[in-house]
Amino acid sequence: MDAHQDALTGAAGRPYVGRFAPSPTGPLHFGSLVAAMASYADARAHHGRWLIRIEDVDTTRCSATAERTILTQLACYGFVHDGDIVRQSERSALYEQALAQLRTNHLLFACACTRKQLEAAPRNFEGEAIYPGTCRERRLPFASNASRVRVPAMGADEVSFVDRAAGAITQRLSTELGDFVLRRADGIYSYQLAVVVDDELQGVTQVVRGADLLGNTPRQLYLQRCLGYRTPGYLHVPLARNAAGEKLSKQTRATPLATNNVLVTLHAAWAFLRQDPLKNASSVPEFWSLAARNWRPDRLSGPPTDALTQNL
Ligand code: GLU
């Protein structure tokens, strides 16, 4: 069995469950469509289930209006999800249970460091502060402070996995990240905790998402290990960038996905994913039925694409 096959069956023979997990901080743009398309095509190509999870755990940044827009956009582009839509804002009790488990196993500590205090800490390749361990042994109360998970000391801190596109990835958590936050001082659970708990509880076997999250995956694998969870397979797809080379996002003012020209935009996203043109797809349902039959994830391996999408 080759590495890609291994990664796909990393989910140990469980029936395929994929998901698209948008954060409702704004409307979907072309980059979101690319990620949604890859996860949908991969799920349908494997006759799997495909879930929508609204990642509104950070209630300070999310809105119900953005959620409604996203769901309308997805429906308009012909995505059909399985099961109920899950919202992270309704799952605090589950995240709290996971934190309690980590606390019982002495893997959690309270941290009173402010962003300002961490400014002097060295940065990792993503520009994040590498936590210097300041509060590790201080035994502060959890209630009014952030909660961080301890990462193992050097030598035992290496996390590796095989991404279906990027290949073998290794990260040393102690030197490249340090203990990381699972709940902020204001009580908001971190994306890292919520995504790991939800992927496990929803039985997700394949995570297909944008390459901007590749560097977050080792810490998610570490958390899965700490919590005794299963590890899904991973496929990180190329990021759509604007003319300035920036990732399309709300911050870079990416154009929201329009609800006209849907088929043209679907074909463009498919091409962006390096797939062979679906010449016979002249309606949205036809597009998706052909996409499921012609999806070639192996096309995503290799050096990242430099395609620009400034007109989309
Ligand atoms: N909510 C994340 C985003 O919108 C995606 C998280 C994930 O797919 O793991 O970027």
Tab-separated table of C-alpha atoms in Angstrom, residues 16-263:
chain	number	residue	atom	x	y	z
A	16	TYR	CA	-16.122	7.685	4.930
A	17	VAL	CA	-17.348	10.852	6.652
A	18	GLY	CA	-16.132	14.232	5.389
A	19	ARG	CA	-17.079	17.757	6.347
A	20	PHE	CA	-16.934	21.401	5.393
A	21	ALA	CA	-16.489	23.638	8.412
A	22	PRO	CA	-16.823	27.326	7.573
A	23	SER	CA	-16.418	30.063	10.180
A	24	PRO	CA	-19.324	32.486	9.745
A	25	THR	CA	-17.212	35.637	9.842
A	26	GLY	CA	-18.259	36.688	6.335
A	27	PRO	CA	-19.555	35.295	3.049
A	28	LEU	CA	-17.811	32.464	1.206
A	29	HIS	CA	-15.349	33.489	-1.518
A	30	PHE	CA	-13.619	31.580	-4.300
A	31	GLY	CA	-11.055	30.126	-1.840
A	32	SER	CA	-13.839	28.740	0.353
A	33	LEU	CA	-15.484	27.226	-2.717
A	34	VAL	CA	-12.237	25.439	-3.601
A	35	ALA	CA	-12.036	23.879	-0.102
A	36	ALA	CA	-15.743	22.992	-0.051
A	37	MET	CA	-15.515	21.485	-3.526
A	38	ALA	CA	-12.511	19.313	-2.686
A	39	SER	CA	-14.121	17.948	0.492
A	40	TYR	CA	-17.456	17.370	-1.282
A	41	ALA	CA	-15.956	15.695	-4.364
A	42	ASP	CA	-13.722	13.499	-2.189
A	43	ALA	CA	-16.679	12.425	-0.025
A	44	ARG	CA	-18.975	11.734	-2.970
A	45	ALA	CA	-16.223	9.919	-4.887
A	46	HIS	CA	-15.930	7.572	-1.880
A	47	HIS	CA	-19.723	7.240	-1.530
A	48	GLY	CA	-19.290	8.890	1.841
A	49	ARG	CA	-21.294	11.249	3.982
A	50	TRP	CA	-20.575	14.989	3.860
A	51	LEU	CA	-21.387	17.185	6.830
A	52	ILE	CA	-21.613	20.942	7.290
A	53	ARG	CA	-20.342	22.263	10.602
A	54	ILE	CA	-20.623	25.943	11.436
A	55	GLU	CA	-17.449	26.921	13.288
A	56	ASP	CA	-18.857	29.787	15.306
A	57	VAL	CA	-16.951	28.943	18.471
A	58	ASP	CA	-15.487	32.441	18.585
A	59	THR	CA	-18.783	34.238	19.089
A	60	THR	CA	-17.017	37.619	19.071
A	61	ARG	CA	-16.161	37.213	15.357
A	62	CYS	CA	-19.169	35.301	14.011
A	63	SER	CA	-22.669	36.330	13.016
A	64	ALA	CA	-25.979	34.648	12.238
A	65	THR	CA	-26.221	36.786	9.089
A	66	ALA	CA	-22.926	35.408	7.784
A	67	GLU	CA	-24.120	31.876	8.561
A	68	ARG	CA	-27.337	32.436	6.590
A	69	THR	CA	-25.363	33.845	3.656
A	70	ILE	CA	-22.968	30.881	3.677
A	71	LEU	CA	-25.782	28.326	3.724
A	72	THR	CA	-27.553	30.124	0.876
A	73	GLN	CA	-24.319	30.215	-1.140
A	74	LEU	CA	-23.696	26.500	-0.561
A	75	ALA	CA	-27.228	25.594	-1.639
A	76	CYS	CA	-26.895	27.806	-4.694
A	77	TYR	CA	-23.687	26.009	-5.714
A	78	GLY	CA	-25.492	22.675	-5.467
A	79	PHE	CA	-23.895	21.276	-2.295
A	80	VAL	CA	-26.196	18.790	-0.561
A	81	HIS	CA	-25.170	17.934	2.990
A	82	ASP	CA	-25.972	14.852	5.057
A	83	GLY	CA	-27.370	14.937	8.581
A	84	ASP	CA	-28.077	17.987	10.673
A	85	ILE	CA	-25.950	21.119	10.539
A	86	VAL	CA	-23.921	21.358	13.737
A	87	ARG	CA	-23.002	24.672	15.372
A	88	GLN	CA	-19.991	24.922	17.646
A	89	SER	CA	-21.647	27.684	19.676
A	90	GLU	CA	-24.089	25.013	20.936
A	91	ARG	CA	-21.423	22.501	21.966
A	92	SER	CA	-19.658	24.141	24.921
A	93	ALA	CA	-20.530	21.241	27.247
A	94	LEU	CA	-18.646	18.830	24.970
A	95	TYR	CA	-15.568	21.062	24.852
A	96	GLU	CA	-15.711	21.451	28.628
A	97	GLN	CA	-15.781	17.652	29.045
A	98	ALA	CA	-12.659	17.317	26.900
A	99	LEU	CA	-10.917	20.014	28.970
A	100	ALA	CA	-11.924	18.215	32.180
A	101	GLN	CA	-10.391	15.005	30.847
A	102	LEU	CA	-7.127	16.804	30.085
A	103	ARG	CA	-7.161	18.484	33.495
A	104	THR	CA	-7.625	15.128	35.234
A	105	ASN	CA	-4.632	13.804	33.322
A	106	HIS	CA	-2.504	16.833	34.360
A	107	LEU	CA	-2.151	17.929	30.762
A	108	LEU	CA	-3.701	21.351	31.291
A	109	PHE	CA	-2.524	24.433	33.161
A	110	ALA	CA	-3.859	27.938	33.663
A	111	CYS	CA	-1.946	30.808	32.088
A	112	ALA	CA	-2.173	34.511	32.944
A	113	CYS	CA	0.195	35.767	30.229
A	114	THR	CA	-1.190	38.613	28.179
A	115	ARG	CA	-0.615	38.993	24.455
A	116	LYS	CA	1.677	41.902	25.292
A	117	GLN	CA	3.782	39.780	27.661
A	118	LEU	CA	4.229	37.185	24.922
A	119	GLU	CA	5.344	39.754	22.373
A	120	ALA	CA	8.989	39.183	23.229
A	121	ALA	CA	8.765	35.404	22.707
A	122	PRO	CA	10.333	33.951	19.540
A	123	ARG	CA	7.934	33.359	16.642
A	124	ASN	CA	7.348	30.197	14.644
A	125	PHE	CA	7.065	29.938	10.845
A	126	GLU	CA	3.424	31.055	11.030
A	127	GLY	CA	4.299	34.124	13.100
A	128	GLU	CA	2.793	32.682	16.291
A	129	ALA	CA	4.570	33.247	19.624
A	130	ILE	CA	6.317	30.089	20.821
A	131	TYR	CA	5.075	29.821	24.380
A	132	PRO	CA	8.053	30.099	26.766
A	133	GLY	CA	6.404	28.077	29.563
A	134	THR	CA	5.974	31.059	31.903
A	135	CYS	CA	2.895	29.801	33.804
A	136	ARG	CA	3.519	26.064	33.534
A	137	GLU	CA	4.361	25.535	37.195
A	138	ARG	CA	2.444	28.456	38.706
A	139	ARG	CA	-0.755	26.528	39.571
A	140	LEU	CA	-3.023	29.487	38.824
A	141	PRO	CA	-6.807	29.080	39.014
A	142	PHE	CA	-8.435	27.973	35.753
A	143	ALA	CA	-11.561	30.115	36.133
A	144	SER	CA	-10.300	33.557	35.116
A	145	ASN	CA	-7.248	32.518	33.107
A	146	ALA	CA	-6.534	30.909	29.762
A	147	SER	CA	-6.073	27.105	29.698
A	148	ARG	CA	-3.079	25.702	27.851
A	149	VAL	CA	-2.276	22.088	27.044
A	150	ARG	CA	1.260	20.946	27.919
A	151	VAL	CA	3.295	19.708	24.995
A	152	PRO	CA	5.942	17.038	25.670
A	153	ALA	CA	9.575	17.968	26.241
A	154	MET	CA	12.074	17.913	23.419
A	155	GLY	CA	12.744	14.385	22.234
A	156	ALA	CA	9.150	13.238	22.776
A	157	ASP	CA	7.427	16.145	21.060
A	158	GLU	CA	7.698	15.164	17.407
A	159	VAL	CA	4.368	14.722	15.587
A	160	SER	CA	4.320	13.275	12.066
A	161	PHE	CA	1.622	12.434	9.589
A	162	VAL	CA	1.200	11.882	5.864
A	163	ASP	CA	-0.945	14.453	4.114
A	164	ARG	CA	-2.539	13.092	0.924
A	165	ALA	CA	-1.276	16.120	-1.041
A	166	ALA	CA	1.706	17.524	0.850
A	167	GLY	CA	3.194	14.129	1.811
A	168	ALA	CA	5.101	13.540	5.056
A	169	ILE	CA	4.934	16.394	7.583
A	170	THR	CA	6.771	16.545	10.896
A	171	GLN	CA	6.605	19.196	13.584
A	172	ARG	CA	8.422	19.478	16.920
A	173	LEU	CA	5.780	20.911	19.191
A	174	SER	CA	8.079	22.089	21.990
A	175	THR	CA	10.369	24.155	19.791
A	176	GLU	CA	7.924	25.119	17.025
A	177	LEU	CA	4.855	25.959	19.103
A	178	GLY	CA	5.039	25.370	22.857
A	179	ASP	CA	2.033	24.779	25.133
A	180	PHE	CA	-1.009	26.090	23.289
A	181	VAL	CA	-4.308	27.665	24.312
A	182	LEU	CA	-7.466	25.531	24.417
A	183	ARG	CA	-9.658	28.044	26.216
A	184	ARG	CA	-9.107	31.774	26.338
A	185	ALA	CA	-9.363	33.823	29.537
A	186	ASP	CA	-12.734	35.153	28.314
A	187	GLY	CA	-14.066	31.572	28.263
A	188	ILE	CA	-13.995	31.077	24.478
A	189	TYR	CA	-12.815	27.614	23.418
A	190	SER	CA	-10.064	27.550	20.832
A	191	TYR	CA	-10.546	26.394	17.255
A	192	GLN	CA	-7.951	23.649	17.954
A	193	LEU	CA	-9.994	22.112	20.748
A	194	ALA	CA	-13.382	22.459	19.043
A	195	VAL	CA	-12.223	21.005	15.724
A	196	VAL	CA	-10.624	17.976	17.374
A	197	VAL	CA	-13.633	17.231	19.610
A	198	ASP	CA	-16.109	17.691	16.768
A	199	ASP	CA	-14.211	15.643	14.186
A	200	GLU	CA	-14.084	12.777	16.706
A	201	LEU	CA	-17.692	13.000	17.883
A	202	GLN	CA	-19.025	13.383	14.337
A	203	GLY	CA	-17.020	10.349	13.186
A	204	VAL	CA	-15.107	12.360	10.563
A	205	THR	CA	-12.673	10.055	8.764
A	206	GLN	CA	-11.249	12.478	6.168
A	207	VAL	CA	-10.417	16.119	6.733
A	208	VAL	CA	-10.151	17.948	3.409
A	209	ARG	CA	-9.455	21.678	3.797
A	210	GLY	CA	-7.217	24.560	2.728
A	211	ALA	CA	-3.441	24.369	2.976
A	212	ASP	CA	-3.436	27.300	5.420
A	213	LEU	CA	-4.354	24.731	8.094
A	214	LEU	CA	-1.541	22.295	7.294
A	215	GLY	CA	0.662	23.810	10.026
A	216	ASN	CA	-2.168	23.423	12.574
A	217	THR	CA	-2.573	19.709	11.923
A	218	PRO	CA	0.282	18.358	14.105
A	219	ARG	CA	-1.146	20.105	17.191
A	220	GLN	CA	-4.552	18.646	16.365
A	221	LEU	CA	-3.015	15.176	16.099
A	222	TYR	CA	-1.338	15.720	19.463
A	223	LEU	CA	-4.670	16.685	21.059
A	224	GLN	CA	-6.335	13.617	19.534
A	225	ARG	CA	-3.633	11.510	21.158
A	226	CYS	CA	-4.067	13.234	24.547
A	227	LEU	CA	-7.816	12.615	24.434
A	228	GLY	CA	-7.592	9.014	23.186
A	229	TYR	CA	-9.316	9.908	19.881
A	230	ARG	CA	-8.864	8.402	16.423
A	231	THR	CA	-6.887	10.295	13.784
A	232	PRO	CA	-8.625	10.957	10.455
A	233	GLY	CA	-6.864	11.133	7.088
A	234	TYR	CA	-5.843	14.608	5.869
A	235	LEU	CA	-5.825	16.293	2.484
A	236	HIS	CA	-4.830	19.954	2.362
A	237	VAL	CA	-5.689	21.627	-0.935
A	238	PRO	CA	-3.928	24.607	-2.570
A	239	LEU	CA	-4.941	28.054	-1.418
A	240	ALA	CA	-6.455	30.561	-3.784
A	241	ARG	CA	-4.526	33.841	-3.668
A	242	ASN	CA	-5.184	37.333	-4.965
A	243	ALA	CA	-2.943	39.284	-7.335
A	244	ALA	CA	-0.794	40.419	-4.398
A	245	GLY	CA	-0.188	36.765	-3.452
A	246	GLU	CA	-2.348	37.009	-0.336
A	247	LYS	CA	-4.707	34.247	0.750
A	248	LEU	CA	-8.294	35.128	-0.224
A	249	SER	CA	-10.067	36.049	2.991
A	250	LYS	CA	-12.326	38.604	4.548
A	251	GLN	CA	-9.212	40.530	5.679
A	252	THR	CA	-7.900	40.722	2.099
A	253	ARG	CA	-11.382	41.788	0.931
A	254	ALA	CA	-12.027	38.742	-1.238
A	255	THR	CA	-15.088	39.112	-3.439
A	256	PRO	CA	-18.029	37.112	-2.052
A	257	LEU	CA	-19.136	34.172	-4.216
A	258	ALA	CA	-21.833	35.469	-6.526
A	259	THR	CA	-25.101	33.621	-6.903
A	260	ASN	CA	-25.086	34.107	-10.666
A	261	ASN	CA	-22.585	32.446	-13.027
A	262	VAL	CA	-22.553	29.471	-10.671
A	263	LEU	CA	-21.605	26.895	-13.287
